[in-house]
PDB file of C-alpha atoms in Angstrom:
ATOM      1  CA  UNK A   1       0.024  -0.002   0.006  1.00 73.00           C
ATOM      2  CA  UNK A   2       1.165   3.497  -0.795  1.00 73.00           C
ATOM      3  CA  UNK A   3       1.999   5.169   2.513  1.00 81.00           C
ATOM      4  CA  UNK A   4       2.811   8.690   1.218  1.00 84.00           C
ATOM      5  CA  UNK A   5       2.515  11.228   3.969  1.00 85.00           C
ATOM      6  CA  UNK A   6       3.173   8.661   6.757  1.00 88.00           C
ATOM      7  CA  UNK A   7       4.534   7.993   9.282  1.00 93.00           C
ATOM      8  CA  UNK A   8       3.238  10.731  11.494  1.00 93.00           C
ATOM      9  CA  UNK A   9       5.539  12.357  14.019  1.00 95.00           C
ATOM     10  CA  UNK A  10       3.749  12.043  17.276  1.00 96.00           C
ATOM     11  CA  UNK A  11       4.620  15.562  18.164  1.00 96.00           C
ATOM     12  CA  UNK A  12       2.446  16.770  15.271  1.00 95.00           C
ATOM     13  CA  UNK A  13      -0.641  15.514  17.004  1.00 95.00           C
ATOM     14  CA  UNK A  14       0.268  16.495  20.587  1.00 96.00           C
ATOM     15  CA  UNK A  15      -1.400  19.892  20.258  1.00 95.00           C
ATOM     16  CA  UNK A  16      -4.683  18.243  19.352  1.00 93.00           C
ATOM     17  CA  UNK A  17      -4.831  16.809  22.973  1.00 94.00           C
ATOM     18  CA  UNK A  18      -3.756  20.086  24.774  1.00 93.00           C
ATOM     19  CA  UNK A  19      -7.241  20.525  26.348  1.00 90.00           C
ATOM     20  CA  UNK A  20      -8.061  16.800  26.752  1.00 91.00           C
ATOM     21  CA  UNK A  21      -9.085  15.365  30.155  1.00 92.00           C
ATOM     22  CA  UNK A  22      -6.486  13.130  31.870  1.00 93.00           C
ATOM     23  CA  UNK A  23      -8.237   9.986  30.917  1.00 94.00           C
ATOM     24  CA  UNK A  24      -8.027  10.623  27.124  1.00 92.00           C
ATOM     25  CA  UNK A  25      -4.986  12.752  26.881  1.00 94.00           C
ATOM     26  CA  UNK A  26      -1.821  12.542  24.833  1.00 96.00           C
ATOM     27  CA  UNK A  27      -0.273   9.969  27.317  1.00 97.00           C
ATOM     28  CA  UNK A  28      -3.235   7.692  26.661  1.00 97.00           C
ATOM     29  CA  UNK A  29      -2.861   8.149  22.948  1.00 97.00           C
ATOM     30  CA  UNK A  30       0.896   7.288  23.112  1.00 98.00           C
ATOM     31  CA  UNK A  31       0.135   4.128  25.123  1.00 98.00           C
ATOM     32  CA  UNK A  32      -2.513   2.989  22.686  1.00 98.00           C
ATOM     33  CA  UNK A  33      -0.133   3.685  19.765  1.00 98.00           C
ATOM     34  CA  UNK A  34       2.563   1.584  21.288  1.00 98.00           C
ATOM     35  CA  UNK A  35       0.069  -1.240  22.175  1.00 98.00           C
ATOM     36  CA  UNK A  36      -1.442  -1.116  18.751  1.00 98.00           C
ATOM     37  CA  UNK A  37       1.934  -1.278  17.074  1.00 98.00           C
ATOM     38  CA  UNK A  38       2.768  -4.398  19.161  1.00 98.00           C
ATOM     39  CA  UNK A  39      -0.576  -6.096  18.415  1.00 99.00           C
ATOM     40  CA  UNK A  40      -0.328  -5.315  14.692  1.00 98.00           C
ATOM     41  CA  UNK A  41       3.129  -6.844  14.495  1.00 98.00           C
ATOM     42  CA  UNK A  42       1.904  -9.921  16.343  1.00 98.00           C
ATOM     43  CA  UNK A  43      -1.235 -10.333  14.341  1.00 98.00           C
ATOM     44  CA  UNK A  44       0.025  -9.539  10.843  1.00 98.00           C
ATOM     45  CA  UNK A  45      -1.768  -6.171  10.446  1.00 98.00           C
ATOM     46  CA  UNK A  46      -0.233  -3.057   9.090  1.00 97.00           C
ATOM     47  CA  UNK A  47       1.361  -1.441  12.129  1.00 97.00           C
ATOM     48  CA  UNK A  48       1.645   2.024  10.528  1.00 97.00           C
ATOM     49  CA  UNK A  49      -2.097   2.098   9.885  1.00 97.00           C
ATOM     50  CA  UNK A  50      -2.775   1.095  13.428  1.00 98.00           C
ATOM     51  CA  UNK A  51      -0.359   3.529  14.845  1.00 98.00           C
ATOM     52  CA  UNK A  52      -1.694   6.432  12.772  1.00 98.00           C
ATOM     53  CA  UNK A  53      -5.230   5.565  13.791  1.00 98.00           C
ATOM     54  CA  UNK A  54      -4.172   5.385  17.530  1.00 98.00           C
ATOM     55  CA  UNK A  55      -2.576   8.805  17.330  1.00 98.00           C
ATOM     56  CA  UNK A  56      -5.751  10.362  16.001  1.00 97.00           C
ATOM     57  CA  UNK A  57      -8.445   8.238  17.607  1.00 95.00           C
ATOM     58  CA  UNK A  58      -9.378  10.493  20.666  1.00 92.00           C
ATOM     59  CA  UNK A  59      -8.980  13.960  19.116  1.00 88.00           C
ATOM     60  CA  UNK A  60     -11.382  16.069  21.251  1.00 75.00           C
ATOM     61  CA  UNK A  61     -13.768  18.396  19.520  1.00 60.00           C
ATOM     62  CA  UNK A  62     -15.404  21.036  21.584  1.00 51.00           C
ATOM     63  CA  UNK A  63     -19.170  20.398  22.134  1.00 53.00           C
ATOM     64  CA  UNK A  64     -19.003  16.781  21.058  1.00 58.00           C
ATOM     65  CA  UNK A  65     -20.387  14.270  23.503  1.00 57.00           C
ATOM     66  CA  UNK A  66     -18.236  11.173  24.212  1.00 61.00           C
ATOM     67  CA  UNK A  67     -20.987   9.055  22.666  1.00 62.00           C
ATOM     68  CA  UNK A  68     -20.160  10.557  19.327  1.00 77.00           C
ATOM     69  CA  UNK A  69     -16.430  11.142  19.683  1.00 80.00           C
ATOM     70  CA  UNK A  70     -15.440   8.178  17.532  1.00 85.00           C
ATOM     71  CA  UNK A  71     -17.376   9.629  14.540  1.00 88.00           C
ATOM     72  CA  UNK A  72     -16.076  13.144  14.941  1.00 89.00           C
ATOM     73  CA  UNK A  73     -12.534  12.090  15.595  1.00 91.00           C
ATOM     74  CA  UNK A  74     -12.706   9.883  12.388  1.00 92.00           C
ATOM     75  CA  UNK A  75     -13.862  12.974  10.425  1.00 93.00           C
ATOM     76  CA  UNK A  76     -11.068  15.063  11.864  1.00 93.00           C
ATOM     77  CA  UNK A  77      -8.541  12.408  11.114  1.00 94.00           C
ATOM     78  CA  UNK A  78      -9.678  12.077   7.553  1.00 96.00           C
ATOM     79  CA  UNK A  79      -9.374  15.856   6.970  1.00 95.00           C
ATOM     80  CA  UNK A  80      -5.946  15.957   8.589  1.00 95.00           C
ATOM     81  CA  UNK A  81      -4.620  13.058   6.525  1.00 96.00           C
ATOM     82  CA  UNK A  82      -5.997  14.161   3.239  1.00 96.00           C
ATOM     83  CA  UNK A  83      -4.286  17.524   3.775  1.00 95.00           C
ATOM     84  CA  UNK A  84      -1.028  15.663   4.189  1.00 94.00           C
ATOM     85  CA  UNK A  85      -1.522  13.810   0.904  1.00 95.00           C
ATOM     86  CA  UNK A  86      -1.989  10.379   2.424  1.00 96.00           C
ATOM     87  CA  UNK A  87      -3.541   8.129  -0.223  1.00 95.00           C
ATOM     88  CA  UNK A  88      -7.291   7.472  -0.046  1.00 95.00           C
ATOM     89  CA  UNK A  89      -6.883   3.754   0.609  1.00 95.00           C
ATOM     90  CA  UNK A  90      -4.763   4.407   3.694  1.00 96.00           C
ATOM     91  CA  UNK A  91      -7.119   7.250   4.954  1.00 96.00           C
ATOM     92  CA  UNK A  92     -10.049   4.840   4.566  1.00 96.00           C
ATOM     93  CA  UNK A  93      -8.350   2.282   6.730  1.00 96.00           C
ATOM     94  CA  UNK A  94      -7.462   4.700   9.358  1.00 97.00           C
ATOM     95  CA  UNK A  95     -11.002   6.210   9.425  1.00 96.00           C
ATOM     96  CA  UNK A  96     -12.459   2.650   9.726  1.00 94.00           C
ATOM     97  CA  UNK A  97     -10.192   1.887  12.726  1.00 96.00           C
ATOM     98  CA  UNK A  98     -11.233   5.042  14.498  1.00 95.00           C
ATOM     99  CA  UNK A  99     -14.993   4.630  13.901  1.00 92.00           C
ATOM    100  CA  UNK A 100     -14.786   1.130  15.381  1.00 89.00           C
ATOM    101  CA  UNK A 101     -12.712   1.818  18.451  1.00 86.00           C
ATOM    102  CA  UNK A 102     -15.547   2.660  20.907  1.00 80.00           C
ATOM    103  CA  UNK A 103     -16.615  -0.172  23.295  1.00 61.00           C
ATOM    104  CA  UNK A 104     -20.283   0.827  23.482  1.00 60.00           C
ATOM    105  CA  UNK A 105     -20.448   1.103  19.679  1.00 57.00           C
ATOM    106  CA  UNK A 106     -21.832  -2.467  19.439  1.00 56.00           C
ATOM    107  CA  UNK A 107     -22.800  -2.103  15.795  1.00 54.00           C
ATOM    108  CA  UNK A 108     -19.289  -1.481  14.638  1.00 59.00           C
ATOM    109  CA  UNK A 109     -18.145  -4.058  11.998  1.00 61.00           C
ATOM    110  CA  UNK A 110     -14.375  -3.837  12.721  1.00 73.00           C
ATOM    111  CA  UNK A 111     -13.839  -5.857   9.460  1.00 82.00           C
ATOM    112  CA  UNK A 112     -10.191  -4.984   9.003  1.00 94.00           C
ATOM    113  CA  UNK A 113      -7.431  -6.592  11.129  1.00 96.00           C
ATOM    114  CA  UNK A 114      -6.130  -3.095  11.716  1.00 97.00           C
ATOM    115  CA  UNK A 115      -9.461  -1.965  13.255  1.00 96.00           C
ATOM    116  CA  UNK A 116      -9.367  -5.033  15.534  1.00 96.00           C
ATOM    117  CA  UNK A 117      -5.873  -4.194  16.692  1.00 98.00           C
ATOM    118  CA  UNK A 118      -6.843  -0.617  17.504  1.00 97.00           C
ATOM    119  CA  UNK A 119      -9.884  -1.669  19.424  1.00 96.00           C
ATOM    120  CA  UNK A 120      -7.922  -4.113  21.417  1.00 97.00           C
ATOM    121  CA  UNK A 121      -5.122  -1.728  22.158  1.00 98.00           C
ATOM    122  CA  UNK A 122      -7.554   1.034  23.316  1.00 97.00           C
ATOM    123  CA  UNK A 123      -9.398  -1.337  25.543  1.00 97.00           C
ATOM    124  CA  UNK A 124      -6.278  -2.872  27.111  1.00 98.00           C
ATOM    125  CA  UNK A 125      -5.469   0.612  28.327  1.00 98.00           C
ATOM    126  CA  UNK A 126      -8.647   0.545  30.546  1.00 97.00           C
ATOM    127  CA  UNK A 127      -7.340  -2.481  32.399  1.00 98.00           C
ATOM    128  CA  UNK A 128      -4.438  -3.224  34.737  1.00 98.00           C
ATOM    129  CA  UNK A 129      -2.759  -0.565  36.952  1.00 98.00           C
ATOM    130  CA  UNK A 130      -3.279   2.127  34.288  1.00 98.00           C
ATOM    131  CA  UNK A 131      -6.941   1.239  33.977  1.00 98.00           C
ATOM    132  CA  UNK A 132      -7.474   1.516  37.690  1.00 97.00           C
ATOM    133  CA  UNK A 133      -5.822   4.905  37.743  1.00 98.00           C
ATOM    134  CA  UNK A 134      -7.943   6.082  34.784  1.00 98.00           C
ATOM    135  CA  UNK A 135     -11.171   4.896  36.416  1.00 98.00           C
ATOM    136  CA  UNK A 136     -10.510   6.787  39.593  1.00 98.00           C
ATOM    137  CA  UNK A 137      -9.320   9.788  37.713  1.00 98.00           C
ATOM    138  CA  UNK A 138     -12.734   9.869  35.841  1.00 96.00           C
ATOM    139  CA  UNK A 139     -14.553   9.586  39.056  1.00 98.00           C
ATOM    140  CA  UNK A 140     -12.720  12.545  40.597  1.00 97.00           C
ATOM    141  CA  UNK A 141     -13.131  14.540  37.393  1.00 96.00           C
ATOM    142  CA  UNK A 142     -16.952  14.141  37.554  1.00 96.00           C
ATOM    143  CA  UNK A 143     -17.384  14.285  41.259  1.00 97.00           C
ATOM    144  CA  UNK A 144     -18.445  10.604  41.764  1.00 98.00           C
ATOM    145  CA  UNK A 145     -17.930   8.559  44.915  1.00 97.00           C
ATOM    146  CA  UNK A 146     -14.834   6.337  44.952  1.00 97.00           C
ATOM    147  CA  UNK A 147     -16.689   3.028  45.500  1.00 98.00           C
ATOM    148  CA  UNK A 148     -20.110   1.414  46.087  1.00 97.00           C
ATOM    149  CA  UNK A 149     -20.084  -1.995  47.695  1.00 96.00           C
ATOM    150  CA  UNK A 150     -23.539  -3.073  46.646  1.00 96.00           C
ATOM    151  CA  UNK A 151     -22.792  -2.412  42.999  1.00 98.00           C
ATOM    152  CA  UNK A 152     -19.691  -4.610  43.080  1.00 98.00           C
ATOM    153  CA  UNK A 153     -21.678  -7.622  44.328  1.00 97.00           C
ATOM    154  CA  UNK A 154     -25.064  -6.917  42.627  1.00 97.00           C
ATOM    155  CA  UNK A 155     -26.471  -9.816  40.464  1.00 96.00           C
ATOM    156  CA  UNK A 156     -26.602  -9.238  36.681  1.00 95.00           C
ATOM    157  CA  UNK A 157     -30.349  -9.125  36.890  1.00 95.00           C
ATOM    158  CA  UNK A 158     -30.303  -6.370  39.652  1.00 95.00           C
ATOM    159  CA  UNK A 159     -27.600  -4.502  37.816  1.00 94.00           C
ATOM    160  CA  UNK A 160     -29.680  -4.367  34.690  1.00 92.00           C
ATOM    161  CA  UNK A 161     -32.965  -3.483  36.460  1.00 92.00           C
ATOM    162  CA  UNK A 162     -31.753  -0.903  38.946  1.00 83.00           C
ATOM    163  CA  UNK A 163     -30.357   2.608  38.943  1.00 91.00           C
ATOM    164  CA  UNK A 164     -26.931   2.415  40.477  1.00 97.00           C
ATOM    165  CA  UNK A 165     -24.693   5.380  41.456  1.00 97.00           C
ATOM    166  CA  UNK A 166     -21.922   6.321  39.045  1.00 97.00           C
ATOM    167  CA  UNK A 167     -18.698   5.003  40.698  1.00 98.00           C
ATOM    168  CA  UNK A 168     -15.670   3.005  39.578  1.00 98.00           C
ATOM    169  CA  UNK A 169     -17.613  -0.116  40.885  1.00 98.00           C
ATOM    170  CA  UNK A 170     -20.281   0.443  38.235  1.00 98.00           C
ATOM    171  CA  UNK A 171     -17.669   1.026  35.575  1.00 97.00           C
ATOM    172  CA  UNK A 172     -16.043  -2.245  36.595  1.00 97.00           C
ATOM    173  CA  UNK A 173     -19.252  -4.219  36.511  1.00 97.00           C
ATOM    174  CA  UNK A 174     -20.759  -2.797  33.288  1.00 95.00           C
ATOM    175  CA  UNK A 175     -17.588  -2.428  31.277  1.00 94.00           C
ATOM    176  CA  UNK A 176     -14.188  -3.245  32.518  1.00 96.00           C
ATOM    177  CA  UNK A 177     -14.975  -6.695  33.824  1.00 97.00           C
ATOM    178  CA  UNK A 178     -16.319  -7.568  30.423  1.00 95.00           C
ATOM    179  CA  UNK A 179     -13.490  -6.275  28.356  1.00 96.00           C
ATOM    180  CA  UNK A 180     -11.467  -9.459  27.923  1.00 97.00           C
ATOM    181  CA  UNK A 181     -14.439 -11.097  26.237  1.00 96.00           C
ATOM    182  CA  UNK A 182     -14.652  -8.194  23.813  1.00 93.00           C
ATOM    183  CA  UNK A 183     -11.167  -8.636  22.439  1.00 96.00           C
ATOM    184  CA  UNK A 184     -10.743  -9.416  18.691  1.00 95.00           C
ATOM    185  CA  UNK A 185      -7.160 -10.685  18.561  1.00 97.00           C
ATOM    186  CA  UNK A 186      -5.435 -13.544  20.359  1.00 98.00           C
ATOM    187  CA  UNK A 187      -2.530 -11.356  21.356  1.00 98.00           C
ATOM    188  CA  UNK A 188      -4.933  -8.595  22.627  1.00 98.00           C
ATOM    189  CA  UNK A 189      -6.924 -11.168  24.670  1.00 98.00           C
ATOM    190  CA  UNK A 190      -3.845 -12.618  26.307  1.00 98.00           C
ATOM    191  CA  UNK A 191      -2.599  -9.178  27.457  1.00 98.00           C
ATOM    192  CA  UNK A 192      -6.045  -8.046  28.492  1.00 98.00           C
ATOM    193  CA  UNK A 193      -6.424 -11.161  30.660  1.00 99.00           C
ATOM    194  CA  UNK A 194      -3.249 -10.423  32.476  1.00 98.00           C
ATOM    195  CA  UNK A 195      -4.334  -6.803  33.177  1.00 98.00           C
ATOM    196  CA  UNK A 196      -7.797  -7.892  34.059  1.00 98.00           C
ATOM    197  CA  UNK A 197      -6.554 -10.138  36.759  1.00 99.00           C
ATOM    198  CA  UNK A 198      -4.496  -7.401  38.302  1.00 98.00           C
ATOM    199  CA  UNK A 199      -7.399  -4.993  38.239  1.00 98.00           C
ATOM    200  CA  UNK A 200      -9.735  -7.585  39.817  1.00 98.00           C
ATOM    201  CA  UNK A 201      -7.365  -8.138  42.651  1.00 99.00           C
ATOM    202  CA  UNK A 202      -7.309  -4.490  43.386  1.00 99.00           C
ATOM    203  CA  UNK A 203     -11.189  -4.154  43.223  1.00 98.00           C
ATOM    204  CA  UNK A 204     -11.562  -7.169  45.525  1.00 99.00           C
ATOM    205  CA  UNK A 205      -9.011  -5.625  48.007  1.00 98.00           C
ATOM    206  CA  UNK A 206     -10.853  -2.322  47.876  1.00 98.00           C
ATOM    207  CA  UNK A 207     -14.238  -3.960  48.412  1.00 98.00           C
ATOM    208  CA  UNK A 208     -12.805  -5.838  51.437  1.00 97.00           C
ATOM    209  CA  UNK A 209     -11.490  -2.678  52.912  1.00 96.00           C
ATOM    210  CA  UNK A 210     -14.776  -0.824  52.372  1.00 94.00           C
ATOM    211  CA  UNK A 211     -16.725  -3.734  53.917  1.00 94.00           C
ATOM    212  CA  UNK A 212     -14.517  -3.582  56.969  1.00 92.00           C
ATOM    213  CA  UNK A 213     -14.801   0.215  57.322  1.00 89.00           C
ATOM    214  CA  UNK A 214     -18.602   0.385  56.702  1.00 79.00           C
ATOM    215  CA  UNK A 215     -19.608  -2.602  58.876  1.00 77.00           C
ATOM    216  CA  UNK A 216     -22.247  -3.518  60.133  1.00 68.00           C
ATOM    217  CA  UNK A 217     -24.443  -2.552  57.138  1.00 63.00           C
ATOM    218  CA  UNK A 218     -22.177  -2.108  54.135  1.00 52.00           C
ATOM    219  CA  UNK A 219     -24.444  -3.535  51.391  1.00 61.00           C
ATOM    220  CA  UNK A 220     -27.354  -1.078  51.830  1.00 65.00           C
ATOM    221  CA  UNK A 221     -27.929   0.198  48.184  1.00 57.00           C
ATOM    222  CA  UNK A 222     -28.930   3.562  49.787  1.00 57.00           C
ATOM    223  CA  UNK A 223     -25.658   3.790  51.777  1.00 49.00           C
TER     224      UNK A 223
END
């Protein structure tokens, strides 16, 4: 494939993330780019396409809700790459990767191996020690409580039926704990499983400490 206009210098995209929150900042982008390169090499995908998509996948746009950021970021990436003279075939692959990287975008096809690698790389970064830090950074940014014991042990039925407070416990139960099963590549699944195990141990330890501190009635959903 003609790769005119690539590779990108990471410093070229750093200004795009100057106003990003600490969960989706330039450091996150660089971690995903490194993970994506590693997965692409392991899986036989084009590492430069994955790296380029990673560098541009979370470009923040003022007024854009997180629910739509994958669409807007893809549009921004397309314009940026076209201006650089990157061939249409490469631009299309990068755009496809970015459109498919969001976990809650269940309808995304992710047909290309490159899109699968970017998705896996982005999701691996929500697991492990880094994932824990990001989850609690998000809670602090939005004024959420640190933990909610009842959420952590709720049945799937109760979790789906009830309204639970926004805490890292809810993020764990509804997203992070399910991430390994959402992986598309063997390499991504193996790395995600390792990081999931670490994050689970932390959550279990935190739950135990909360239970001890909140005794005798720690599982009151209103507490």
